[in-house]
Structures are given as structure tokens and as C-alpha cells.
Short mmCIF file of C-alpha atoms and ligand atoms in Angstrom, two decimals:
data_model
loop_
_atom_site.label_atom_id
_atom_site.label_comp_id
_atom_site.label_asym_id
_atom_site.label_seq_id
_atom_site.Cartn_x
_atom_site.Cartn_y
_atom_site.Cartn_z
CA MET I 8 8.85 17.17 -25.64
CA LEU I 9 7.14 13.97 -24.47
CA SER I 10 3.66 13.86 -23.03
CA LEU I 11 3.52 12.54 -19.47
CA GLU I 12 1.62 9.46 -20.66
CA ASP I 13 4.32 8.63 -23.23
CA ALA I 14 7.06 9.21 -20.65
CA VAL I 15 5.33 6.91 -18.17
CA GLU I 16 4.88 4.23 -20.82
CA LEU I 17 8.52 4.42 -21.93
CA THR I 18 9.73 4.37 -18.35
CA LEU I 19 7.57 1.43 -17.32
CA SER I 20 8.54 -0.56 -20.39
CA SER I 21 12.23 -0.08 -19.58
CA VAL I 22 11.98 -2.33 -16.51
CA THR I 23 10.95 -5.93 -15.92
CA GLU I 24 9.67 -7.67 -12.81
CA LEU I 25 12.29 -8.75 -10.32
CA GLU I 26 12.31 -12.39 -9.29
CA PRO I 27 9.98 -13.03 -6.34
CA GLU I 28 11.10 -14.04 -2.88
CA LYS I 29 9.40 -15.83 -0.01
CA VAL I 30 8.70 -13.81 3.13
CA LYS I 31 6.88 -14.54 6.35
CA LEU I 32 3.35 -13.19 6.39
CA ARG I 33 4.32 -10.93 9.28
CA GLU I 34 6.87 -9.25 7.02
CA ALA I 35 4.65 -9.09 3.94
CA LEU I 36 2.91 -5.79 4.68
CA ARG I 37 2.83 -3.48 1.58
CA ARG I 38 4.54 -6.07 -0.60
CA PHE I 39 2.95 -7.40 -3.81
CA SER I 40 1.83 -10.99 -4.01
CA ALA I 41 3.70 -12.93 -6.68
CA GLN I 42 1.00 -15.62 -6.73
CA THR I 43 -2.73 -15.96 -6.65
CA LEU I 44 -3.35 -17.67 -3.33
CA HIS I 45 -6.24 -19.87 -2.22
CA ALA I 46 -7.69 -20.64 1.17
CA LYS I 47 -6.14 -23.75 2.74
CA VAL I 48 -9.14 -24.12 5.06
CA SER I 49 -12.75 -23.02 5.11
CA LEU I 50 -13.92 -20.16 7.30
CA PRO I 51 -15.57 -21.06 9.59
CA GLY I 52 -13.73 -24.36 9.58
CA PHE I 53 -16.69 -26.14 11.25
CA ASP I 54 -20.21 -25.29 12.39
CA ASN I 55 -19.73 -23.34 15.61
CA SER I 56 -21.63 -21.29 18.11
CA ALA I 57 -22.03 -17.54 17.63
CA MET I 58 -23.00 -17.07 21.29
CA ASP I 59 -22.33 -18.23 24.80
CA GLY I 60 -25.37 -20.38 25.65
CA PHE I 61 -26.74 -23.87 25.20
CA ALA I 62 -26.73 -26.10 22.13
CA VAL I 63 -30.23 -27.48 21.67
CA VAL I 64 -32.57 -29.32 19.32
CA SER I 65 -34.54 -26.37 17.94
CA THR I 66 -37.90 -28.19 17.87
CA ASP I 67 -37.66 -28.59 21.68
CA LEU I 68 -37.85 -24.81 22.07
CA SER I 69 -40.27 -23.91 19.29
CA LYS I 70 -42.85 -22.74 21.85
CA ALA I 71 -40.51 -21.59 24.64
CA SER I 72 -41.01 -18.12 26.11
CA GLU I 73 -40.62 -16.25 29.38
CA SER I 74 -44.08 -17.37 30.48
CA ASN I 75 -43.59 -20.87 29.10
CA PRO I 76 -40.02 -21.98 29.90
CA VAL I 77 -38.87 -25.34 28.56
CA THR I 78 -36.58 -27.29 30.84
CA LEU I 79 -33.80 -29.39 29.29
CA LYS I 80 -31.28 -31.79 30.79
CA CYS I 81 -27.71 -30.53 30.43
CA SER I 82 -25.47 -33.38 29.28
CA GLY I 83 -22.09 -31.68 29.12
CA ILE I 84 -19.86 -28.69 28.36
CA ILE I 85 -18.04 -27.87 25.12
CA PRO I 86 -15.26 -25.31 25.67
CA ALA I 87 -13.78 -23.50 22.62
CA GLY I 88 -11.12 -25.62 20.93
CA ARG I 89 -12.70 -29.00 21.72
CA CYS I 90 -15.17 -31.23 19.93
CA SER I 91 -17.70 -33.30 21.82
CA ASP I 92 -18.44 -36.83 20.64
CA GLU I 93 -21.72 -36.82 22.52
CA THR I 94 -24.98 -36.40 20.59
CA VAL I 95 -27.57 -33.91 21.81
CA ARG I 96 -30.87 -35.75 21.94
CA PRO I 97 -34.35 -34.16 22.22
CA GLY I 98 -34.97 -32.98 25.76
CA HIS I 99 -31.23 -32.37 26.26
CA CYS I 100 -28.80 -29.51 25.78
CA MET I 101 -25.06 -28.86 26.12
CA ARG I 102 -23.30 -25.80 27.53
CA ILE I 103 -21.50 -24.08 24.64
CA PHE I 104 -19.36 -20.96 24.11
CA THR I 105 -18.67 -18.60 21.22
CA GLY I 106 -16.52 -20.49 18.70
CA SER I 107 -17.13 -23.95 20.22
CA PRO I 108 -18.00 -26.66 17.69
CA VAL I 109 -21.71 -27.43 17.59
CA PRO I 110 -22.26 -31.00 18.84
CA ILE I 111 -23.98 -33.65 16.72
CA GLY I 112 -27.75 -33.55 17.07
CA ALA I 113 -27.96 -29.86 18.03
CA ASP I 114 -29.26 -27.46 15.38
CA ALA I 115 -29.45 -24.18 17.33
CA VAL I 116 -27.94 -22.29 20.24
CA VAL I 117 -30.07 -20.48 22.76
CA MET I 118 -28.34 -17.47 24.32
CA GLN I 119 -27.43 -17.84 27.98
CA GLU I 120 -29.26 -14.57 28.71
CA TYR I 121 -32.52 -16.50 28.05
CA CYS I 122 -31.59 -19.48 30.21
CA ARG I 123 -31.64 -20.24 33.91
CA ILE I 124 -29.50 -23.02 35.37
CA ASN I 125 -31.31 -24.86 38.10
CA GLN I 126 -28.58 -25.57 40.63
CA GLU I 127 -30.43 -28.44 42.38
CA ASP I 128 -30.63 -30.80 39.43
CA GLY I 129 -28.41 -29.17 36.77
CA THR I 130 -31.30 -28.71 34.35
CA VAL I 131 -31.62 -25.60 32.20
CA SER I 132 -34.85 -23.66 31.75
CA CYS I 133 -34.97 -21.90 28.38
CA MET I 134 -37.21 -18.86 28.02
CA ASP I 135 -36.84 -18.15 24.31
CA SER I 136 -37.69 -20.01 21.15
CA VAL I 137 -35.04 -20.66 18.50
CA ARG I 138 -35.26 -21.25 14.78
CA PRO I 139 -33.25 -24.06 13.18
CA TRP I 140 -29.58 -22.97 12.85
CA GLU I 141 -30.13 -19.84 14.92
CA ASN I 142 -26.87 -18.59 16.50
CA ILE I 143 -24.80 -21.08 14.54
CA ARG I 144 -22.02 -20.01 12.18
CA MET I 145 -21.96 -22.51 9.34
CA GLN I 146 -18.82 -24.12 7.99
CA GLY I 147 -17.59 -22.31 4.84
CA GLU I 148 -20.25 -19.59 4.94
CA ASP I 149 -17.51 -16.95 4.83
CA VAL I 150 -14.70 -18.51 2.76
CA ARG I 151 -14.59 -22.01 1.28
CA SER I 152 -11.39 -24.03 1.20
CA GLY I 153 -9.85 -23.38 -2.23
CA ASP I 154 -11.45 -19.95 -2.67
CA GLN I 155 -9.15 -17.24 -4.04
CA VAL I 156 -7.96 -15.00 -1.19
CA ILE I 157 -5.42 -12.81 -2.97
CA ILE I 158 -4.67 -12.17 -6.62
CA LYS I 159 -1.17 -12.04 -8.14
CA GLY I 160 0.03 -8.44 -8.16
CA GLN I 161 -2.29 -7.35 -5.33
CA ARG I 162 -0.81 -5.19 -2.59
CA ILE I 163 -0.80 -6.91 0.77
CA ASN I 164 -2.50 -4.60 3.21
CA THR I 165 -3.18 -5.18 6.89
CA ARG I 166 -6.58 -6.76 6.17
CA ALA I 167 -5.16 -9.12 3.55
CA ILE I 168 -2.65 -10.27 6.18
CA GLY I 169 -5.57 -11.11 8.47
CA LEU I 170 -7.33 -13.10 5.75
CA LEU I 171 -4.17 -14.92 4.69
CA ALA I 172 -3.34 -15.83 8.29
CA ALA I 173 -6.86 -17.13 8.91
CA THR I 174 -6.75 -19.30 5.79
CA GLY I 175 -3.54 -21.03 6.78
CA HIS I 176 -0.80 -19.05 5.03
CA TYR I 177 2.34 -18.19 6.94
CA ALA I 178 4.97 -17.49 4.27
CA ILE I 179 4.18 -16.17 0.80
CA GLU I 180 5.94 -15.24 -2.43
CA VAL I 181 6.19 -11.51 -3.07
CA GLY I 182 8.01 -9.30 -5.56
CA ARG I 183 11.55 -8.57 -4.39
CA GLU I 184 12.32 -5.12 -2.97
CA PRO I 185 14.21 -3.17 -5.66
CA LYS I 186 17.71 -2.07 -4.74
CA VAL I 187 17.74 1.60 -5.67
CA ALA I 188 20.85 3.75 -6.08
CA LEU I 189 20.34 7.36 -4.97
CA VAL I 190 22.92 9.58 -6.56
CA ALA I 191 22.93 13.37 -6.14
CA THR I 192 24.98 15.53 -8.46
CA GLY I 193 25.96 19.12 -7.72
CA SER I 194 29.22 20.78 -6.69
CA GLU I 195 27.18 23.11 -4.48
CA LEU I 196 25.77 20.30 -2.35
CA VAL I 197 26.84 19.62 1.21
CA GLU I 198 25.59 17.16 3.76
CA ALA I 199 24.48 18.45 7.17
CA PRO I 200 25.87 18.84 9.81
CA GLN I 201 28.80 20.09 7.75
CA GLU I 202 29.01 23.90 7.80
CA LEU I 203 27.96 25.63 4.59
CA ALA I 204 30.63 27.66 2.78
CA PRO I 205 29.40 30.63 0.69
CA GLY I 206 27.46 29.36 -2.35
CA GLN I 207 26.81 25.93 -0.91
CA ILE I 208 23.44 24.37 -0.01
CA TYR I 209 22.35 21.30 1.89
CA ASP I 210 21.44 18.29 -0.19
CA SER I 211 17.84 17.35 0.46
CA ASN I 212 16.95 15.16 -2.51
CA ARG I 213 18.78 11.99 -1.47
CA THR I 214 17.21 12.09 1.98
CA MET I 215 13.73 12.90 0.68
CA LEU I 216 13.92 10.22 -2.01
CA ALA I 217 15.13 7.62 0.49
CA ALA I 218 12.08 8.44 2.63
CA LEU I 219 9.73 8.32 -0.38
CA LEU I 220 11.11 4.93 -1.37
CA LYS I 221 10.09 3.42 1.96
CA SER I 222 6.39 3.39 1.17
CA VAL I 223 7.01 1.46 -2.07
CA ASN I 224 9.48 -1.05 -0.58
CA GLY I 225 12.50 0.46 -2.32
CA SER I 226 15.75 -0.43 -0.63
CA PRO I 227 17.85 2.72 -1.07
CA LYS I 228 21.61 2.83 -1.33
CA ILE I 229 22.76 6.40 -0.83
CA TYR I 230 25.94 7.34 -2.70
CA PRO I 231 28.24 10.24 -1.80
CA ILE I 232 27.43 13.56 -3.47
CA ILE I 233 29.05 13.82 -6.91
CA ARG I 234 30.79 16.96 -8.06
CA ASP I 235 29.81 18.32 -11.46
CA GLU I 236 32.56 16.56 -13.38
CA LEU I 237 32.06 14.05 -16.16
CA ASN I 238 34.64 11.57 -14.85
CA ALA I 239 33.31 11.63 -11.31
CA THR I 240 29.77 11.19 -12.65
CA CYS I 241 30.79 8.23 -14.84
CA LYS I 242 32.58 6.53 -11.98
CA ALA I 243 29.71 6.98 -9.55
CA LEU I 244 27.13 5.78 -12.07
CA GLU I 245 29.21 2.76 -13.01
CA ALA I 246 29.25 1.63 -9.38
CA ALA I 247 25.58 2.49 -8.93
CA PHE I 248 24.55 0.36 -11.92
CA LYS I 249 26.67 -2.56 -10.76
CA GLU I 250 25.26 -2.63 -7.24
CA ASN I 251 21.56 -1.91 -7.78
CA ASP I 252 18.48 -2.87 -9.77
CA ILE I 253 17.80 0.72 -10.81
CA VAL I 254 19.58 4.08 -10.54
CA ILE I 255 17.97 7.37 -9.57
CA THR I 256 19.96 10.54 -9.96
CA SER I 257 19.09 14.07 -9.00
CA GLY I 258 20.40 17.16 -10.77
CA GLY I 259 22.62 17.52 -13.79
CA VAL I 260 19.99 16.83 -16.44
CA SER I 261 19.41 20.33 -17.77
CA VAL I 262 21.25 22.06 -20.56
CA GLY I 263 23.98 23.66 -18.46
CA ASP I 264 27.70 23.12 -19.10
CA HIS I 265 27.86 21.32 -15.77
CA ASP I 266 25.07 18.84 -16.43
CA HIS I 267 26.89 15.54 -16.83
CA VAL I 268 24.30 12.83 -16.29
CA LYS I 269 23.35 12.35 -19.94
CA PRO I 270 26.95 12.48 -21.26
CA ALA I 271 27.92 9.98 -18.53
CA ILE I 272 25.20 7.54 -19.63
CA GLU I 273 26.53 7.75 -23.17
CA GLN I 274 30.13 7.39 -22.04
CA LEU I 275 29.15 4.19 -20.21
CA GLY I 276 27.78 2.81 -23.48
CA GLY I 277 24.17 3.41 -22.55
CA SER I 278 21.30 5.14 -24.31
CA ILE I 279 19.06 8.09 -23.56
CA ASN I 280 15.53 6.81 -24.19
CA ALA I 281 13.63 9.92 -23.15
CA TRP I 282 14.42 13.48 -22.18
CA LYS I 283 12.07 16.33 -21.36
CA VAL I 284 8.49 15.78 -20.36
CA ALA I 285 5.70 18.34 -20.77
CA ILE I 286 5.13 18.82 -17.05
CA LYS I 287 5.88 21.58 -14.59
CA PRO I 288 7.87 21.14 -12.43
CA GLY I 289 10.03 18.29 -13.70
CA LYS I 290 10.54 19.03 -17.40
CA PRO I 291 14.20 17.87 -17.71
CA PHE I 292 13.47 14.28 -16.56
CA VAL I 293 15.74 11.73 -18.27
CA LEU I 294 15.22 8.04 -18.92
CA GLY I 295 18.44 6.22 -19.67
CA GLN I 296 19.63 2.63 -19.90
CA VAL I 297 23.05 1.09 -19.40
CA ASN I 298 23.54 -2.66 -19.90
CA GLY I 299 19.81 -3.30 -19.56
CA ARG I 300 19.50 -1.37 -16.31
CA THR I 301 17.39 1.75 -16.06
CA LEU I 302 18.41 5.20 -14.88
CA LEU I 303 15.78 7.73 -13.93
CA GLY I 304 17.38 11.18 -13.95
CA LEU I 305 15.38 13.62 -11.86
CA PRO I 306 15.92 17.36 -12.02
CA GLY I 307 17.74 18.82 -9.00
CA ASN I 308 15.11 21.31 -7.91
CA PRO I 309 13.46 19.65 -4.94
CA ALA I 310 9.89 20.16 -6.12
CA SER I 311 10.84 18.80 -9.55
CA ALA I 312 12.45 15.76 -7.93
CA LEU I 313 9.32 15.18 -5.86
CA VAL I 314 6.89 15.47 -8.77
CA THR I 315 8.93 13.29 -11.12
CA TYR I 316 9.32 10.76 -8.34
CA GLN I 317 5.58 10.59 -7.84
CA LEU I 318 4.63 10.48 -11.51
CA LEU I 319 7.45 8.41 -12.98
CA VAL I 320 9.69 6.75 -10.41
CA ARG I 321 7.05 5.38 -8.08
CA PRO I 322 5.08 3.49 -10.76
CA THR I 323 8.34 2.05 -12.09
CA LEU I 324 9.37 0.67 -8.70
CA LEU I 325 5.92 -0.84 -8.27
CA LYS I 326 6.05 -2.51 -11.67
CA MET I 327 9.43 -4.05 -10.75
CA GLN I 328 7.66 -5.72 -7.82
CA GLY I 329 4.89 -7.10 -9.99
CA ALA I 330 2.20 -4.68 -8.83
CA THR I 331 -0.99 -4.68 -10.87
CA ASP I 332 -1.94 -1.13 -9.96
CA CYS I 333 1.09 1.15 -10.23
CA GLN I 334 -0.74 4.46 -10.09
CA PRO I 335 -1.01 6.58 -6.93
CA ALA I 336 -4.31 6.86 -5.09
CA LYS I 337 -6.54 9.81 -6.00
CA ARG I 338 -9.08 11.72 -3.98
CA VAL I 339 -11.83 14.03 -5.06
CA GLY I 340 -12.28 17.30 -3.20
CA VAL I 341 -13.46 20.87 -3.54
CA LEU I 342 -11.15 23.74 -4.47
CA ALA I 343 -10.84 26.38 -1.74
CA GLU I 344 -9.43 28.85 -4.22
CA GLU I 345 -8.97 29.40 -7.93
CA PHE I 346 -6.02 27.71 -9.67
CA THR I 347 -4.71 28.83 -13.04
CA ASN I 348 -2.08 27.50 -15.39
CA LYS I 349 -0.96 30.02 -17.99
CA GLY I 350 1.75 27.74 -19.37
CA ASP I 351 1.69 25.07 -22.04
CA ARG I 352 2.70 22.18 -19.77
CA ARG I 353 0.54 20.37 -17.21
CA HIS I 354 1.22 21.98 -13.85
CA PHE I 355 1.37 19.71 -10.82
CA VAL I 356 0.64 22.01 -7.93
CA ARG I 357 1.51 21.09 -4.35
CA VAL I 358 -1.73 21.21 -2.43
CA SER I 359 -3.13 20.10 0.87
CA ILE I 360 -6.44 18.29 1.02
CA ASP I 361 -7.95 18.12 4.46
CA ALA I 362 -10.17 15.47 6.05
CA GLN I 363 -13.26 17.27 4.70
CA GLY I 364 -11.88 17.24 1.15
CA ILE I 365 -11.06 20.95 0.94
CA ILE I 366 -8.13 21.52 -1.43
CA SER I 367 -5.82 24.52 -0.84
CA SER I 368 -2.48 25.53 -2.26
CA ALA I 369 0.31 24.41 0.06
CA GLY I 370 2.25 27.63 -0.69
CA GLY I 371 4.94 28.79 -3.12
CA GLN I 372 4.95 26.74 -6.31
CA ARG I 373 8.21 27.58 -8.07
CA SER I 374 10.35 24.50 -8.59
CA HIS I 375 13.16 25.58 -6.24
CA MET I 376 10.72 26.20 -3.40
CA LEU I 377 10.67 23.78 -0.50
CA GLY I 378 8.65 25.90 1.92
CA SER I 379 5.32 24.36 0.90
CA LEU I 380 6.50 20.75 0.90
CA ALA I 381 5.77 19.79 4.49
CA LYS I 382 2.18 21.02 4.17
CA ALA I 383 1.51 19.34 0.84
CA ASN I 384 -0.15 15.94 0.91
CA ALA I 385 -1.27 15.84 -2.72
CA LEU I 386 -0.70 17.17 -6.24
CA LEU I 387 -3.32 18.98 -8.27
CA ASP I 388 -2.97 18.42 -12.03
CA ILE I 389 -3.87 21.62 -13.88
CA PRO I 390 -4.06 21.23 -17.68
CA PRO I 391 -2.21 23.76 -19.89
CA HIS I 392 -3.90 27.16 -20.25
CA ALA I 393 -6.61 26.19 -17.80
CA ARG I 394 -8.43 27.87 -14.96
CA LEU I 395 -9.98 25.77 -12.22
CA ALA I 396 -12.62 27.81 -10.44
CA LYS I 397 -13.04 28.07 -6.70
CA SER I 398 -15.67 25.67 -5.24
CA ASN I 399 -15.35 23.31 -8.20
CA GLN I 400 -14.65 19.65 -7.68
CA ALA I 401 -11.19 18.39 -8.53
CA GLU I 402 -9.20 15.19 -8.29
CA VAL I 403 -5.82 15.19 -6.56
CA ILE I 404 -2.98 12.66 -6.58
CA MET I 405 -2.22 11.63 -3.02
CA PHE I 406 1.22 11.23 -1.47
CA GLU I 407 1.49 8.32 0.89
CA ASP I 408 3.48 8.68 4.10
P1 AMP W 1 20.22 21.04 -11.49
O1 AMP W 1 19.09 20.14 -11.85
O2 AMP W 1 21.47 20.28 -11.19
O3 AMP W 1 20.42 22.09 -12.54
O4 AMP W 1 19.82 21.79 -10.16
C1 AMP W 1 18.69 22.64 -10.14
C2 AMP W 1 18.59 23.33 -8.81
O5 AMP W 1 18.35 22.35 -7.80
C3 AMP W 1 19.83 24.07 -8.36
O6 AMP W 1 19.41 25.25 -7.71
C4 AMP W 1 20.49 23.12 -7.41
O7 AMP W 1 21.30 23.78 -6.46
C5 AMP W 1 19.32 22.45 -6.76
N1 AMP W 1 19.67 21.10 -6.34
C6 AMP W 1 20.29 20.17 -7.09
N2 AMP W 1 20.48 19.05 -6.42
C7 AMP W 1 19.92 19.22 -5.20
C8 AMP W 1 19.80 18.40 -4.06
N3 AMP W 1 20.28 17.15 -4.05
N4 AMP W 1 19.19 18.90 -2.97
C9 AMP W 1 18.70 20.16 -3.00
N5 AMP W 1 18.78 20.98 -4.05
C10 AMP W 1 19.39 20.53 -5.15
MG1 MG W 2 23.40 20.76 -10.80
#
């Protein structure tokens, strides 16, 4: 049986990065940058006012105060978005607003709250002193033109979109969204709203996996449920490989007489590169390849499908998009109860971690059990033959929704 680390390594090395594509910045959320990008402009782009007030020569106001106002002649107005070609000379000022370019000659802005406009002659009495460059935002103090703003392989979050937009980017190269075949095997499976006959169950894995894929930009193609027959499995997989970048199956990877995924891979001329991982749930995970394309065979039990998705599928889909960090986010919390693992495989327990960091079991943990899934927002990794005591700190692997 493979260790999880070896299984992850084998799985990741079975795929290569897809060719990048150009998307508008507005559509780039959660995608992975295919290039290191640099600022096309400086931020701020020019020296500008941080306040509504008056642009002044700071030495004029070095002694100004409420009891000693200094009166200046106002020689114009600079609205945001316009530059003035007038020079502010000593004894003068110009009306200025937040974001307006600072006029030549001025080296400070006095806030309007400390100024009084004398209506009769248009002069301005300033009742506060200013230091040189006070209330001025200097060109390039934040970002300089040419500075790196995003690194190749970095995930584009909402804040990165803000930075990229501000530095002049509007379309960028990102890793392509992988086309993912979702194939469910099982003669017992039925799709709602069809009525269940005795012995049948509703398929949940295709729907759950399609939803999970959304947060990692997977573009799912859902195939009809396959009966447990070798020929039907071969046919479905053949089409799935042809039409997608990667194939994910659920069910049919155990040792039963009706488990046809592995024989189908072989029948299609492919290879089984890994089978069975020392984790619970999810042991029968299969890694296969047909004509250079990867198949990730997840066990049919819904909790097993979820755990193998999170630990093995998700990183693979991220690598295909050129992501630098393919591992899920972790959080540290405190255990609300004791957790034990008597087995010899790592147990990934469905837990909920609340806003305060308290970690509790989400409910029943057997691999066929779905009842605890909606409550679970994380997985707790319990080593073999281990006991994690109540009130101890622990790290959990977060699901993203
Ligand atoms: P298998 O991996 O095919 O041996 O299936 C293991 C268990 O998971 C069986 O109880 C199946 O009925 C159940 N199962 C398999 N596929 C699905 C599915 N797509 N949705 C829900 N349960 C499934
Ligand atoms: Mg089955």
C-alpha cells in the first residue's frame, strides 16, 4: 500500500500544465497567473493631494496657527483628473481636492478644515502650520512602474485583481481550466427525480464532485451513470478520455467481481500506476493512464470520494493550471473532544471548525455515511494508532466552498 505522500507525488507527476489562455481581468478571479506581471504605471502615478484643502508653499505657513492665521492669495482650482500649468508662488495657494495633482511650486497641502475663505477678496486664511510634503502622496511611494505585482503560478484573488487593475492590466494569461470527465459506475445508481426501485440508491458523487470542481476552476463534463459491465465501462472511459483533459471516476475500484475500472484501463491499453493508499476513508484510490491522459479512480463511498478528491484530485487539477501552491489551506484549532485512530492507516475525520477555532466531529465517520457531510468544513488527519486528547491544538485541512 502506498503512503499518501507517494500517492500524491505519483499523481501530480502524471499530469503536465495545460497551455495558458488570455482572459479579461474581470474573469480572472481564482485562476492562476501564467506569467510574472509588472506594474505598467507607478502608484501613485503623480504627486497628488491626500486631502481636500489648499496647495501651498510650506514655508509660508511654518508659523501659522489659530491665533496667528496666515492669509494667502488663491490663484486657482485643481479638480481631480486635471493638471494645472500654473506655479504656486510664495504668498499664494490653490484650491485642491483628494487625488488632484499637486501644482508646481507647492510642497504641502493644508486641510480645508484649517482654512477660512474670505468671500470679499477670495483670499484664504490658514490656521495651521504644515511641514514640507505634508498631505501629499508621492509618485511611486506605493508601487513603482516595473515592480512585480504578481508571480507566475500565484492564485488571483480579489485583492490581486484590484492591484492588477490599478497598474494597468486588463487581460492576463492564466492556466486553462481543465476539462474534467465525471464518470460514476454502479448498477445500483439512479439519478433523481427518478423513482428508486428496491436496491437502488441516488448517485451523489457526480453532483458533489462537479460542485467541488468549481472552486478549483475545473470544467466538469458529467457522463451518464455506467452499469457494472466491462464493455460499458470501456466505452464510457474511451469517450471520457477523448473529450477531456483528465478523467475522474467514482466506484468500481475495489476487489469485487463488479469492479471494472482497472480492467477497463488495461483493456484500453493504459496502465495502472498506483492502487491503494494508506488512508481511511479512500484506500482503493486508483491512478491510471491511457494515451498520456490521467484517470483518477475514486472509491464509490461518498466520504471516500470526498477525501480522495481533497487529498489527491484537487492538487492535481491545480498543478494542471500551473499553480505554485497546490495544497489546501490549513487552520489550527483546539479539539473539543478526544479523537482516536486504532487502525494502521491515517484517518481523515470529517470535522467542523467554528469561527473560534473549536474543532468537533461532524458526526458518523464510516465511509458510507453522508449524514455528517453538510456540517463538515474540514478534515482532521489522525496518524495511525494515535490518540489526540481533548483541548489539544490540532491542524485541520479546510474545504473551500
Ligand atoms: P464501490 O466503490 O463501487 O464498491 O461502491 C462503494 C459504495 O459506494 C457502495 O455502497 C455504492 O453503492 C456506493 N456508491 C458508489 N457510487 C456512488 C455514487 N456515485 N453515489 C453514491 N454512492 C455511491
Ligand atoms: Mg460499485
